[in-house]
CSV table of C-alpha atoms in Angstrom, one decimal:
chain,number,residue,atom,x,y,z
Q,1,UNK,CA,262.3,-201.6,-157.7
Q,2,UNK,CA,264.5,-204.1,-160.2
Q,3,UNK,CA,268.0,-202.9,-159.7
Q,4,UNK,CA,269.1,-201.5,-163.2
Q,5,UNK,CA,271.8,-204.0,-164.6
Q,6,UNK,CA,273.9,-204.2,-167.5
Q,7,UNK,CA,276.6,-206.3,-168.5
Q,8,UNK,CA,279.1,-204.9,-171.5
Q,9,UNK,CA,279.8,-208.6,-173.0
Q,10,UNK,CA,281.6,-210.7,-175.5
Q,11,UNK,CA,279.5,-214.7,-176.3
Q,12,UNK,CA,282.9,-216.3,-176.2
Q,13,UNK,CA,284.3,-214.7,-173.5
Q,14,UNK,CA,284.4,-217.4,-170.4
Q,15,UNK,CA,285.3,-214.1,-168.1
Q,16,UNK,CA,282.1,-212.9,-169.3
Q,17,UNK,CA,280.2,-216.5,-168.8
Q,18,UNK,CA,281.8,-215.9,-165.2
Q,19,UNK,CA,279.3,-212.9,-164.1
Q,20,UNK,CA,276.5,-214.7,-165.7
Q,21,UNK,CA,277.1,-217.5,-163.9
Q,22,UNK,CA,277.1,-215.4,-160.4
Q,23,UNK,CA,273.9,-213.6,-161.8
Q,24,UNK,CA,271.9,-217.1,-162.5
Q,25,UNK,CA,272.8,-218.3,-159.2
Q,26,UNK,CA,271.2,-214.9,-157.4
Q,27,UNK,CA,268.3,-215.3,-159.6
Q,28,UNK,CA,268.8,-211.4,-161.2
Q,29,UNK,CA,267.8,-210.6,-164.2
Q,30,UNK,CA,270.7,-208.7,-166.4
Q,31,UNK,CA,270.8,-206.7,-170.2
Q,32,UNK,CA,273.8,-208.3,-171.6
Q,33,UNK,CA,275.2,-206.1,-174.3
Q,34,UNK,CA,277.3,-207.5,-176.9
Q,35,UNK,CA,280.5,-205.9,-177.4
Q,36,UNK,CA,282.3,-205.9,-180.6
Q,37,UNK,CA,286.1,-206.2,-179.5
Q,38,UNK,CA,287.7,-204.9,-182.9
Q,39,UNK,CA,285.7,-202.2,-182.8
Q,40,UNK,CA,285.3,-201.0,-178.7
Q,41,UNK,CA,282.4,-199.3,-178.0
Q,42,UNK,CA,282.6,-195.5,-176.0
Q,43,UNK,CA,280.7,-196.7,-173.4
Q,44,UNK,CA,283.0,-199.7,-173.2
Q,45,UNK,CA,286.4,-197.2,-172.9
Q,46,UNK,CA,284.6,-195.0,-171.0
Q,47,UNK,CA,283.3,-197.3,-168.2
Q,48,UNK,CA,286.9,-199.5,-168.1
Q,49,UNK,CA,289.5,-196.9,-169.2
Q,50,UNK,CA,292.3,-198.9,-167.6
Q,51,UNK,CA,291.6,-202.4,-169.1
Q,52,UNK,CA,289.4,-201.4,-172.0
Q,53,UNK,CA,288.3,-205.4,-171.4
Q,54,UNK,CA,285.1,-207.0,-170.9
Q,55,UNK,CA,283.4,-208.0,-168.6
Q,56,UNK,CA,281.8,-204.9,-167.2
Q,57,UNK,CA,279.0,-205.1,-164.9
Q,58,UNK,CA,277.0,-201.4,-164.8
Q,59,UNK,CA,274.9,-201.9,-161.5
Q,60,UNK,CA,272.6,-198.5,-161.4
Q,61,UNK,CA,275.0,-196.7,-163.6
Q,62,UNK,CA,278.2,-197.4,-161.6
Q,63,UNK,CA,281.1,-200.0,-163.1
Q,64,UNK,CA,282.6,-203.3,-161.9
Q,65,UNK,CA,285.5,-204.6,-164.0
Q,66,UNK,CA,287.5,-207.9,-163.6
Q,67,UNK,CA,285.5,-211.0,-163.5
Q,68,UNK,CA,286.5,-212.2,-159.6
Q,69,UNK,CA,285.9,-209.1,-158.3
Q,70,UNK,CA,282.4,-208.8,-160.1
Q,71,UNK,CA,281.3,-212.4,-158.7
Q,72,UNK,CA,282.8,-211.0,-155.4
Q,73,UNK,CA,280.8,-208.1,-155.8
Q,74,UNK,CA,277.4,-209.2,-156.7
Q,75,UNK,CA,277.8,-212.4,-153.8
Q,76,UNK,CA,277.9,-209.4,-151.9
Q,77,UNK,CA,275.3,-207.1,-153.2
Q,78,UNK,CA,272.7,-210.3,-152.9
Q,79,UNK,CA,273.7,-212.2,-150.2
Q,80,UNK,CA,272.4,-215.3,-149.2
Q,81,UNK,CA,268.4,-215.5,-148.3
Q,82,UNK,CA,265.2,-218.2,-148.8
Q,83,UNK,CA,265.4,-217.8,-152.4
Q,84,UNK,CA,269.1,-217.7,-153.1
Q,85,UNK,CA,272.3,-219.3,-152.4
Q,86,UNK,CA,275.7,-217.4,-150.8
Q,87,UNK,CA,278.5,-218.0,-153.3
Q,88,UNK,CA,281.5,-217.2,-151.0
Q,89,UNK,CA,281.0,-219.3,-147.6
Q,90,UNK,CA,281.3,-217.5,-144.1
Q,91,UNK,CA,284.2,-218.4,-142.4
Q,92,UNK,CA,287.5,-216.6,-143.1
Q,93,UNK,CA,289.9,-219.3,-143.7
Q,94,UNK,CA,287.1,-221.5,-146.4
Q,95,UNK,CA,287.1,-218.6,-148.3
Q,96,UNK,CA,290.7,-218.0,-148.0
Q,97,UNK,CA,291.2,-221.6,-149.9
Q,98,UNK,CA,288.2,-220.6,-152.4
Q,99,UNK,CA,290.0,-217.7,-153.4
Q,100,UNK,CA,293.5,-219.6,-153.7
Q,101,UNK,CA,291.6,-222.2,-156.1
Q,102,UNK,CA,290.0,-219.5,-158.1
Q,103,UNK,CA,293.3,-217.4,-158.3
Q,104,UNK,CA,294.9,-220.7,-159.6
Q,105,UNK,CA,292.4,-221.5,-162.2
Q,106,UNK,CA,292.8,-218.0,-163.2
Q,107,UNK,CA,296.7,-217.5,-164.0
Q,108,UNK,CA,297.6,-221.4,-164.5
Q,109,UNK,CA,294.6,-223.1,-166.0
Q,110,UNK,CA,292.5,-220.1,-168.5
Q,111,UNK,CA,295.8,-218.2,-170.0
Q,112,UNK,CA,297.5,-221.1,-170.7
Q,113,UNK,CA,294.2,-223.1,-172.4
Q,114,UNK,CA,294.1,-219.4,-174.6
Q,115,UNK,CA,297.4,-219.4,-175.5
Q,116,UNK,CA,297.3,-223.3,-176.5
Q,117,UNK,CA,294.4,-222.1,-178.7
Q,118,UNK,CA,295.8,-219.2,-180.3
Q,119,UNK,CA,299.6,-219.8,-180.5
Q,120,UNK,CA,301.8,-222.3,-182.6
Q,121,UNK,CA,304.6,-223.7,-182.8
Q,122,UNK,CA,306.7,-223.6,-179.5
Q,123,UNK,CA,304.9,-221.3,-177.9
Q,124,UNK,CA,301.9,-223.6,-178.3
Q,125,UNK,CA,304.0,-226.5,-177.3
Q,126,UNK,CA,304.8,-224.3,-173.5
Q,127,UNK,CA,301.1,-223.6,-173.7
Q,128,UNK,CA,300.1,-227.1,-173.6
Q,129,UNK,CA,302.6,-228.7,-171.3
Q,130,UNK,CA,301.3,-225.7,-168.7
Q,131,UNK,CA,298.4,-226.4,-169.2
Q,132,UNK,CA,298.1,-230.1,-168.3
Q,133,UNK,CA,300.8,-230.1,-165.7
Q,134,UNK,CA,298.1,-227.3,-164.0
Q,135,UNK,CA,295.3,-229.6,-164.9
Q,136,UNK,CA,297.0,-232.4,-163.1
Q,137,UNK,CA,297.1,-230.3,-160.0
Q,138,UNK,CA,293.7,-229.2,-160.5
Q,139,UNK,CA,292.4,-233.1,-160.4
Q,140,UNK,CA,293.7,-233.4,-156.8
Q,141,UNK,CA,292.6,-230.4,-155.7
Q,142,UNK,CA,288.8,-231.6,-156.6
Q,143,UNK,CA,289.7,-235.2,-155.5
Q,144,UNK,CA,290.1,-233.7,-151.9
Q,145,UNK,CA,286.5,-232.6,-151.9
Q,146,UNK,CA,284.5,-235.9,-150.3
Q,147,UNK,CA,281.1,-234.7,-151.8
Q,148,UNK,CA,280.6,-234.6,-155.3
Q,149,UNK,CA,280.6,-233.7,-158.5
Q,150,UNK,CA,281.5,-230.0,-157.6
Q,151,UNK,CA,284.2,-228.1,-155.6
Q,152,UNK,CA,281.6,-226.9,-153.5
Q,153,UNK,CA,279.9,-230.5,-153.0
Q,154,UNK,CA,276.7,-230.5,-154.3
Q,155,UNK,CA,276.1,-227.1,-154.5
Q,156,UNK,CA,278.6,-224.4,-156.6
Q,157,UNK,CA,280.5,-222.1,-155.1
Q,158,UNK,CA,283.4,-219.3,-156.0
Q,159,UNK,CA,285.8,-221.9,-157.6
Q,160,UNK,CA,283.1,-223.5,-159.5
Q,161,UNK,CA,281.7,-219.9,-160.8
Q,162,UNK,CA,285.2,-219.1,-162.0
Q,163,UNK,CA,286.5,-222.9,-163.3
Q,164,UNK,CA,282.9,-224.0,-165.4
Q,165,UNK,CA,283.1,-221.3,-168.5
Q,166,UNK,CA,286.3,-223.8,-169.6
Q,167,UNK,CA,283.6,-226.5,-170.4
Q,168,UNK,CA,282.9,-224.6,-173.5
Q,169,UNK,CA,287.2,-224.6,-174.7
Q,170,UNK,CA,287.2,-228.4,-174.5
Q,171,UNK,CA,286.6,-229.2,-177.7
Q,172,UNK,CA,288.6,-226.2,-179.1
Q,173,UNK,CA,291.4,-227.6,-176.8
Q,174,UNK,CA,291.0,-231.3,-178.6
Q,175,UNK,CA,290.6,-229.7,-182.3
Q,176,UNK,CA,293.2,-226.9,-181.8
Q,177,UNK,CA,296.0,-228.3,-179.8
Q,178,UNK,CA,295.8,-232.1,-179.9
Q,179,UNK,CA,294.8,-231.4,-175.9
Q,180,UNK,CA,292.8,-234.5,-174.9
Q,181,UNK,CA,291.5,-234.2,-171.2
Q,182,UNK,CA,288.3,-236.3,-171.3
Q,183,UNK,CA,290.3,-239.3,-170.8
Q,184,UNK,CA,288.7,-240.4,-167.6
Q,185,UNK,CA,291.2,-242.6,-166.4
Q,186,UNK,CA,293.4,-239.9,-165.9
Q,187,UNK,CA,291.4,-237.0,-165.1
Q,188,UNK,CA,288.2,-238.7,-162.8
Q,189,UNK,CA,286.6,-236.2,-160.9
Q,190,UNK,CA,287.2,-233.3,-163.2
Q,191,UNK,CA,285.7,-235.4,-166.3
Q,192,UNK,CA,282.6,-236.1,-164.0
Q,193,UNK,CA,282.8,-232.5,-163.1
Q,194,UNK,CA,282.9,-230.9,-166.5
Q,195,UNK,CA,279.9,-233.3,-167.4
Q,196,UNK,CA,277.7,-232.2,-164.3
Q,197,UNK,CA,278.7,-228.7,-164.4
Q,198,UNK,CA,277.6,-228.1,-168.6
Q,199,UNK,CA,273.5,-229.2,-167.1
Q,200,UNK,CA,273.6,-227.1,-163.9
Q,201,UNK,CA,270.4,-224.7,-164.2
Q,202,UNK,CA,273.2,-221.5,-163.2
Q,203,UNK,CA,275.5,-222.5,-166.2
Q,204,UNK,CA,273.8,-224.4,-169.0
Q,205,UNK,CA,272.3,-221.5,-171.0
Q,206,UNK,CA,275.0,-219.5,-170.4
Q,207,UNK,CA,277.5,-221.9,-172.1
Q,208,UNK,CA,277.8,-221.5,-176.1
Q,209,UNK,CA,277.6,-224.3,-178.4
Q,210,UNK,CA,281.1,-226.0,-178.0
Q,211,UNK,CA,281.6,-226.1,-182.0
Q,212,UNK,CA,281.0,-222.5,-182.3
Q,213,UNK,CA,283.4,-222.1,-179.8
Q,214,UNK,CA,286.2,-224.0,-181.6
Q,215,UNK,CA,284.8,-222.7,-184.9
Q,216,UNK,CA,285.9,-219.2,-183.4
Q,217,UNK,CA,288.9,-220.1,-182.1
Q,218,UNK,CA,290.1,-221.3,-185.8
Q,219,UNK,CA,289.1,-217.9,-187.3
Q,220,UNK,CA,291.2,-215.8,-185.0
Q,221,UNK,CA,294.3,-218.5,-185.7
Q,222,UNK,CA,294.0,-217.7,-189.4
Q,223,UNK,CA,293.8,-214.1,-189.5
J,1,UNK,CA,290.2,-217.7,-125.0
J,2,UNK,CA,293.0,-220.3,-126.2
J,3,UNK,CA,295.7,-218.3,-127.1
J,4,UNK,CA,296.1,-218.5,-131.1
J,5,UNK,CA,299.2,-220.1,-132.8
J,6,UNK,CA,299.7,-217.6,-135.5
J,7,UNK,CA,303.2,-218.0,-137.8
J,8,UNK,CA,304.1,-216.6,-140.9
J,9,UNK,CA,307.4,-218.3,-142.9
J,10,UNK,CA,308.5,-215.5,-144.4
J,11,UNK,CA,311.8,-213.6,-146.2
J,12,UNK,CA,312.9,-210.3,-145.0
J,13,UNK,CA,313.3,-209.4,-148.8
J,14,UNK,CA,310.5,-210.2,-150.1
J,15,UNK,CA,307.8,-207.7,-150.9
J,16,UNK,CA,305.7,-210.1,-150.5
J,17,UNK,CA,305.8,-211.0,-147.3
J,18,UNK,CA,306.2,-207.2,-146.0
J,19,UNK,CA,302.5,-207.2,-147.5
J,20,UNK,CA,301.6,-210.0,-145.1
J,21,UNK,CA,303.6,-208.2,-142.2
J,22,UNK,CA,302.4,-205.2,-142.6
J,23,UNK,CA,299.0,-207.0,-142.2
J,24,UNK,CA,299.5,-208.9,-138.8
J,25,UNK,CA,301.0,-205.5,-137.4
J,26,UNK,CA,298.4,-203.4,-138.6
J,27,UNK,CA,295.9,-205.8,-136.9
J,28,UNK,CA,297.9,-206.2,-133.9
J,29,UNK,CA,298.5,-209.9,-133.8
J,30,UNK,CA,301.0,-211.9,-131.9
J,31,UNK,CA,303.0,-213.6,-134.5
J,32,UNK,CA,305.9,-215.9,-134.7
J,33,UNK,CA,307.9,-214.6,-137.9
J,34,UNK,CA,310.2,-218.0,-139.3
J,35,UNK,CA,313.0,-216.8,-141.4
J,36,UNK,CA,312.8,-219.2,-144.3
J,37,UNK,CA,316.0,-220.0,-146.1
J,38,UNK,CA,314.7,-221.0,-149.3
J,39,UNK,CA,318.0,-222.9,-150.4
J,40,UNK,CA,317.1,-225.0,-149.4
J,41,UNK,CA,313.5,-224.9,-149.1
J,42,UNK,CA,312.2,-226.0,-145.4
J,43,UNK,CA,310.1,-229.1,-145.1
J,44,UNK,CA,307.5,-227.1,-143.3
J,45,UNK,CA,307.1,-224.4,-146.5
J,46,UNK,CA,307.2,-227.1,-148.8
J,47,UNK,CA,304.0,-228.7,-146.9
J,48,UNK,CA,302.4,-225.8,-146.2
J,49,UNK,CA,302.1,-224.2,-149.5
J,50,UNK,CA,303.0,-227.9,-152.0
J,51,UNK,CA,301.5,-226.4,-154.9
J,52,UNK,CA,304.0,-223.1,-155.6
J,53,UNK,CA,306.6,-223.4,-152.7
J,54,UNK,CA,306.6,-219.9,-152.1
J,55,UNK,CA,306.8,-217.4,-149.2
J,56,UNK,CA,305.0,-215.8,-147.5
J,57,UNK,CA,302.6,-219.0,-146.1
J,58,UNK,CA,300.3,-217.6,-143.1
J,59,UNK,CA,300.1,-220.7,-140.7
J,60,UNK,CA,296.6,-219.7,-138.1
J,61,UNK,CA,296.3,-222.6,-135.9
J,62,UNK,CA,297.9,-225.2,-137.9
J,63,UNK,CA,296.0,-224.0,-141.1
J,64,UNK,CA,298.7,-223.2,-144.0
J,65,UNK,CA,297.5,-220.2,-146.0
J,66,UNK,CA,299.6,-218.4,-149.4
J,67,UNK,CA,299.4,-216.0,-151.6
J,68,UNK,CA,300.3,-212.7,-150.1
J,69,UNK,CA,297.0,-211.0,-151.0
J,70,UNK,CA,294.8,-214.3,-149.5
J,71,UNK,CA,296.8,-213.9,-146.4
J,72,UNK,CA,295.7,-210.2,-146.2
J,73,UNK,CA,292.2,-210.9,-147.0
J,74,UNK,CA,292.5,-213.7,-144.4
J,75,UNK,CA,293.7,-211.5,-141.9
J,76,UNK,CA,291.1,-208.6,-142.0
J,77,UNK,CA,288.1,-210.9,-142.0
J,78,UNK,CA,289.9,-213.5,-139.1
J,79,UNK,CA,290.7,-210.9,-137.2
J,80,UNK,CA,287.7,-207.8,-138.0
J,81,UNK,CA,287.7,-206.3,-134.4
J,82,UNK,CA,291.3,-203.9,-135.3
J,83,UNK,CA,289.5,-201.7,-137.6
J,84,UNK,CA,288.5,-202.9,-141.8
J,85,UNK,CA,291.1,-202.9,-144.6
J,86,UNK,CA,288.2,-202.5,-146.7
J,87,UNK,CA,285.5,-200.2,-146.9
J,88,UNK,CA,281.8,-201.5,-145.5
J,89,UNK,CA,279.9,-200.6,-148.9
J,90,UNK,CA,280.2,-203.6,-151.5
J,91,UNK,CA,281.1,-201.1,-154.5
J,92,UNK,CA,283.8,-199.4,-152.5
J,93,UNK,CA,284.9,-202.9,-151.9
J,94,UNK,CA,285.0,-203.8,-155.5
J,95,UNK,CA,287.1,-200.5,-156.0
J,96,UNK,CA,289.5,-201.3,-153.4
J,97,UNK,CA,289.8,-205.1,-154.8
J,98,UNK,CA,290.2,-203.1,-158.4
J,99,UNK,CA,293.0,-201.2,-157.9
J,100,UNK,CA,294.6,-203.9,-155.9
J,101,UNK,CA,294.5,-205.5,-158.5
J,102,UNK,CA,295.9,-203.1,-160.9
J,103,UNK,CA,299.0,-202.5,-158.3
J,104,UNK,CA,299.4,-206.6,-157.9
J,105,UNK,CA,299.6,-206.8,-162.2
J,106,UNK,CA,300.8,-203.2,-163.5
J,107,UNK,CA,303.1,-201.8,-160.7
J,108,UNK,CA,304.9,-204.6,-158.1
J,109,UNK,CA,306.5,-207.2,-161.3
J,110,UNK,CA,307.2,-204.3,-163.6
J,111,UNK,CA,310.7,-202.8,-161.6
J,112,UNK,CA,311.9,-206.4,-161.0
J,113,UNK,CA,311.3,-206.8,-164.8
J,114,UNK,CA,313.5,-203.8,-165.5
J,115,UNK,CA,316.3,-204.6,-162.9
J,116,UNK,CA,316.6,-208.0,-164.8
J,117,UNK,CA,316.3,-206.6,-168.7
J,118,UNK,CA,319.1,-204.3,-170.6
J,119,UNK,CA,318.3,-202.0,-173.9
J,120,UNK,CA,315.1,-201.8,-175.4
J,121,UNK,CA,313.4,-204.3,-173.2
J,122,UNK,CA,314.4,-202.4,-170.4
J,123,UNK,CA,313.3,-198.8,-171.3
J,124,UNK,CA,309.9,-200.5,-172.3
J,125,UNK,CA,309.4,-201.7,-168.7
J,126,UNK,CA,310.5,-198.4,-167.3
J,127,UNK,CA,308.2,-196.4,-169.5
J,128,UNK,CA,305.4,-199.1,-169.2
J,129,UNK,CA,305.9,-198.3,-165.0
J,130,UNK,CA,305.8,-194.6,-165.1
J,131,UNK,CA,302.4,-194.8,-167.4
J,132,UNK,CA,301.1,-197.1,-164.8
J,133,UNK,CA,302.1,-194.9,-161.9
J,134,UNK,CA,300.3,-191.9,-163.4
J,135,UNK,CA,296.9,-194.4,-163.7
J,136,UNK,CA,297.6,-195.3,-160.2
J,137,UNK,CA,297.4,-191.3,-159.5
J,138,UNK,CA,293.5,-191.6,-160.7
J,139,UNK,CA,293.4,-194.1,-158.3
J,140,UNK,CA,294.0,-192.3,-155.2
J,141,UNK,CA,291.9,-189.4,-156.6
J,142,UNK,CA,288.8,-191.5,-157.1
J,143,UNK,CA,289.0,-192.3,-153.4
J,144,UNK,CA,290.2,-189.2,-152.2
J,145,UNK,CA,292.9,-190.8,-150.9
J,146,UNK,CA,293.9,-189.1,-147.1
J,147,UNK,CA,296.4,-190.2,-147.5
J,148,UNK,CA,295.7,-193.9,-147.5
J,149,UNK,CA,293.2,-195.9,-149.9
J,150,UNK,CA,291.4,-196.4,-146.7
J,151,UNK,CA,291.4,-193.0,-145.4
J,152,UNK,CA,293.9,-192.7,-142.5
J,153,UNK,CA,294.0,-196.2,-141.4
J,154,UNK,CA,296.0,-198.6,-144.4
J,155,UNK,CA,294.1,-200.8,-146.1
J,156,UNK,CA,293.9,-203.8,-148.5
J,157,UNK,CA,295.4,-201.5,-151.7
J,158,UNK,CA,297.7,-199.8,-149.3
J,159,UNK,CA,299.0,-202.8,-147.9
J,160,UNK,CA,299.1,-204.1,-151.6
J,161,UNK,CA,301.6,-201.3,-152.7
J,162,UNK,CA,303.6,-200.3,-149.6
J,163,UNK,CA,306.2,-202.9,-150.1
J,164,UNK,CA,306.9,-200.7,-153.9
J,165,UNK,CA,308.0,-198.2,-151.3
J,166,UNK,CA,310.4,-200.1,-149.3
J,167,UNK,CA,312.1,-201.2,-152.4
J,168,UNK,CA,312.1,-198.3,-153.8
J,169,UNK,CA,315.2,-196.5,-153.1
J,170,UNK,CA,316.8,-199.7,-154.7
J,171,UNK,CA,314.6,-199.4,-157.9
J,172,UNK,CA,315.6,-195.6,-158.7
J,173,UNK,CA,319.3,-196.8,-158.0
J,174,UNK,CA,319.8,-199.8,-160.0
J,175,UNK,CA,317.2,-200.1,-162.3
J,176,UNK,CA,316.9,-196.6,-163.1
J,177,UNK,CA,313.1,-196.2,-162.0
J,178,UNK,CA,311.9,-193.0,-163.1
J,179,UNK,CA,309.1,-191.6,-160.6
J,180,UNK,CA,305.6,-188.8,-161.8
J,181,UNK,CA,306.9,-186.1,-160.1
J,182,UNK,CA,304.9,-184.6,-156.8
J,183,UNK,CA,302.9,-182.0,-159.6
J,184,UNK,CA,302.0,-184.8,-161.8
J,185,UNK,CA,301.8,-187.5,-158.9
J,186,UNK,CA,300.3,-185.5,-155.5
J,187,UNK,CA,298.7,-188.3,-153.9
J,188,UNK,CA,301.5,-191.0,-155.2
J,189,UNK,CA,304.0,-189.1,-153.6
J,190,UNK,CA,302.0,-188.1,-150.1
J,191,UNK,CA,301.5,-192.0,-149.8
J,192,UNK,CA,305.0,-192.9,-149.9
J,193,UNK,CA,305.9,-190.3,-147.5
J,194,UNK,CA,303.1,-191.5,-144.9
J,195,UNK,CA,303.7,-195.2,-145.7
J,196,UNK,CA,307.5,-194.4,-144.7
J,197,UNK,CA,306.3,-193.1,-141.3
J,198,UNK,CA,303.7,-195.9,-140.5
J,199,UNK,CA,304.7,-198.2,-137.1
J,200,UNK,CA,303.5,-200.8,-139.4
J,201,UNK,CA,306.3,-200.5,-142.0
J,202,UNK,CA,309.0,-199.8,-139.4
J,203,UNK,CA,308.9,-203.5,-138.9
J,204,UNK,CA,307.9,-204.7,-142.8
J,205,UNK,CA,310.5,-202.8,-144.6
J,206,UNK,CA,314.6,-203.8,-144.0
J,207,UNK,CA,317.0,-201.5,-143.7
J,208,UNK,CA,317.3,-200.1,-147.0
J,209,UNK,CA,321.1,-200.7,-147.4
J,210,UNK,CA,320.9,-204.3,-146.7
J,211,UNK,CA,318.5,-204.8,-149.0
J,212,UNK,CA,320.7,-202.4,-151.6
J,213,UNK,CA,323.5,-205.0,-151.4
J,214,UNK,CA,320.7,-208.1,-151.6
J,215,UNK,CA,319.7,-206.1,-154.6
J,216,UNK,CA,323.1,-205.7,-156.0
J,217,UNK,CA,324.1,-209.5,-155.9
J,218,UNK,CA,320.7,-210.7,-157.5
J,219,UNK,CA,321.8,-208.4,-160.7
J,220,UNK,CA,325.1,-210.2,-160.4
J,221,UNK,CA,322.9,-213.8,-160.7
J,222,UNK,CA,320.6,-212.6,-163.1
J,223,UNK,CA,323.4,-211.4,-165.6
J,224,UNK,CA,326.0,-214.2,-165.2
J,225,UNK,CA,323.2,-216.6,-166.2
J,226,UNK,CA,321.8,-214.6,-169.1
């Protein structure tokens, strides 16, 4: 019997892209339901009380909030067989560094790229300098990995799930905040990375259009 | 079996390595505890953990691992045969990693914030605590907790928030902390009184008037360079 899955979403969330992601790479089919952030929906406050926030997975009526723990969650509800990969690998101390890399992207690499988009003036100026000084350290961190273009080789895995959604800010980044990080000399691996990562089968329909991304980024900043 | 090379640099302050104590004890490992100075900083924590220079930095057999909740995770799956700090069922898991979570962002930063602020800023961080402590209260009561998270046994949210309770003696003194009482709060207030007891936390937490006087001189720090 199909599992009954919902995800409460927003199309230019890259939290949200996050669980799809996971869900592509298990091969499970999902309802994605689009919330409308101005205007939260019940089931939306009911089901995440605490955060009011999407993404919320509802797996046979019961909620996940927070996008690592949903990916931790659904590598875990539909673990590895035949027909699908394991996201998180098996020994304790390679998942210990996944999690580190994905807890990295996720306080020094997304906030700062959102608040380089939204902010101006100084606080912009912080946003950006954060953000590349993160970026640089982000760079070594995928030159360490021999195999390539991914952090997990040739295959994805937890830090790739949680780093690919910023694909979609890179223009936004360019056209909002003057933040130029496709210069190859400077950022190798993660310029091969972001290019590979955009025509993955788990990631590229889950990616919006890169312009509408920006587009929406320039709305919210002239409210 | 060889016999393991487990150390953990460490600062008998910090709340964040009690969470990484608490841990090893809990799990029964032999550990080497290195008291790290951190002025200044030791060559060995600045290799070990090069990208924030922190404490606590878990060092298995060579491997360097931060970030006080990694190291707990670490330690629960590296060593599984002392009992789980997380339940078996995958959305109990997710609940457990939830409200973690919640403690890690809403609860542990929020006091320091108010020991540091004056005024306004101050009274918003002491309110913004006390709402949070009452959300934590659903917390327990979604898990029915008895008196732990994880039942009788601390777990991976336990572990998370016991170090709260070791400083907080310091927090209702100086920073004027204002606590749910044990009507509004039950299971808040049967946690701290169990965590207090735990052999686990009898080596975590310092003695609380050492850490008073710690406390005391980092005000004196914070406001002279405000």
């Amino acid at each position: 019997m199909a599992p009954e899955l919902k995800l409460l979403s927003l199309w230019a969330s890259p939290y949200c892209m996050r669980v799809a992601i996971a869900l592509n790479m298990k091969k499970v089919q999902c309802e994605v339901i689009e919330e409308d952030l101005r205007n939260k929906s019940d089931l939306l406050i009911k089901l995440n009380p605490v955060h009011k926030k999407v993404p919320v997975l509802i797996h046979n009526g019961k909620p996940i909030c927070e996008s690592l723990i949903i990916v931790e969650y659904v590598d875990e509800v539909w673990p590895e067989d035949g027909t699908r990969q394991a996201i998180l690998p098996k020994d304790a101390y390679c998942r210990a560094m996944e999690r580190f890399w994905a807890d990295f992207i996720d306080k020094k690499i997304f906030p700062p790229a959102y608040f380089a988009l939204r902010k101006q003036g100084d606080e912009q100026q912080k946003a950006i300098a954060d953000f590349y000084e993160s970026y640089a350290i982000l760079e070594g961190a995928l030159a360490k990995v021999s195999e390539k273009p991914f952090f997990g080789g040739k295959k994805l895995n937890f830090v790739d799930v949680i780093l690919a959604p910023l694909a979609c800010w890179l223009l936004a980044l360019e056209e909002l905040a003057g933040i130029n990080v496709n210069k190859c000399e400077s950022y190798p691996r993660l310029c091969e990375y972001f290019k590979a990562v955009r025509e993955h089968p788990a990631v590229a329909n889950v990616l919006p259009d890169d312009k509408k991304e920006s587009e929406h980024f320039r709305k919210l900043r002239n409210l | 079996m060889a016999a393991e090379d487990v150390k953990l640099l460490s600062f008998w302050a910090s709340p964040y390595a009690m969470r990484a104590i608490l841990a090893l004890e809990a799990k029964g490992v032999n550990y080497e505890s290195i008291e790290e100075n951190l002025n200044p900083k030791s060559q060995l924590l600045l290799e070990s953990n090069p990208i924030y220079e922190k404490i606590p930095v878990l060092l298995h057999n060579g491997k360097a691992i931060p970030e006080s909740l990694i190291i707990v995770l670490y330690v629960d799956e590296a060593w599984p045969e002392h009992g789980g700090f997380l339940p078996k069922d995958p959305y109990a898991r997710a609940m457990t990693h939830f409200w973690s979570d919640f403690i890690d962002k809403k609860i542990f930063e929020v006091p320091f914030s108010a020991l540091k602020a004056k005024g306004e800023e101050k009274e918003a961080a002491l309110k913004e605590l006390y709402d949070n402590l009452l959300t934590l209260e659903s917390g327990f009561i979604k898990f029915d907790a008895k008196p732990f998270f994880n039942g009788s046994s601390i777990g991976y949210a336990d572990i998370c928030l016991a170090p709260f309770v070791a400083w907080l003696p310091v927090f209702v003194d100086l920073a004027g902390i204002r606590l749910p009482t044990a009507e509004e709060a039950p299971h808040l207030h049967k946690f701290i009184g169990a965590i207090r007891e735990h052999p686990a936390a009898k080596v975590a937490f310092p003695d609380i008037e050492k850490l008073a006087a710690f406390s005391r001189s980092l005000q004196q720090r914070w406001a002279a360079s405000t």
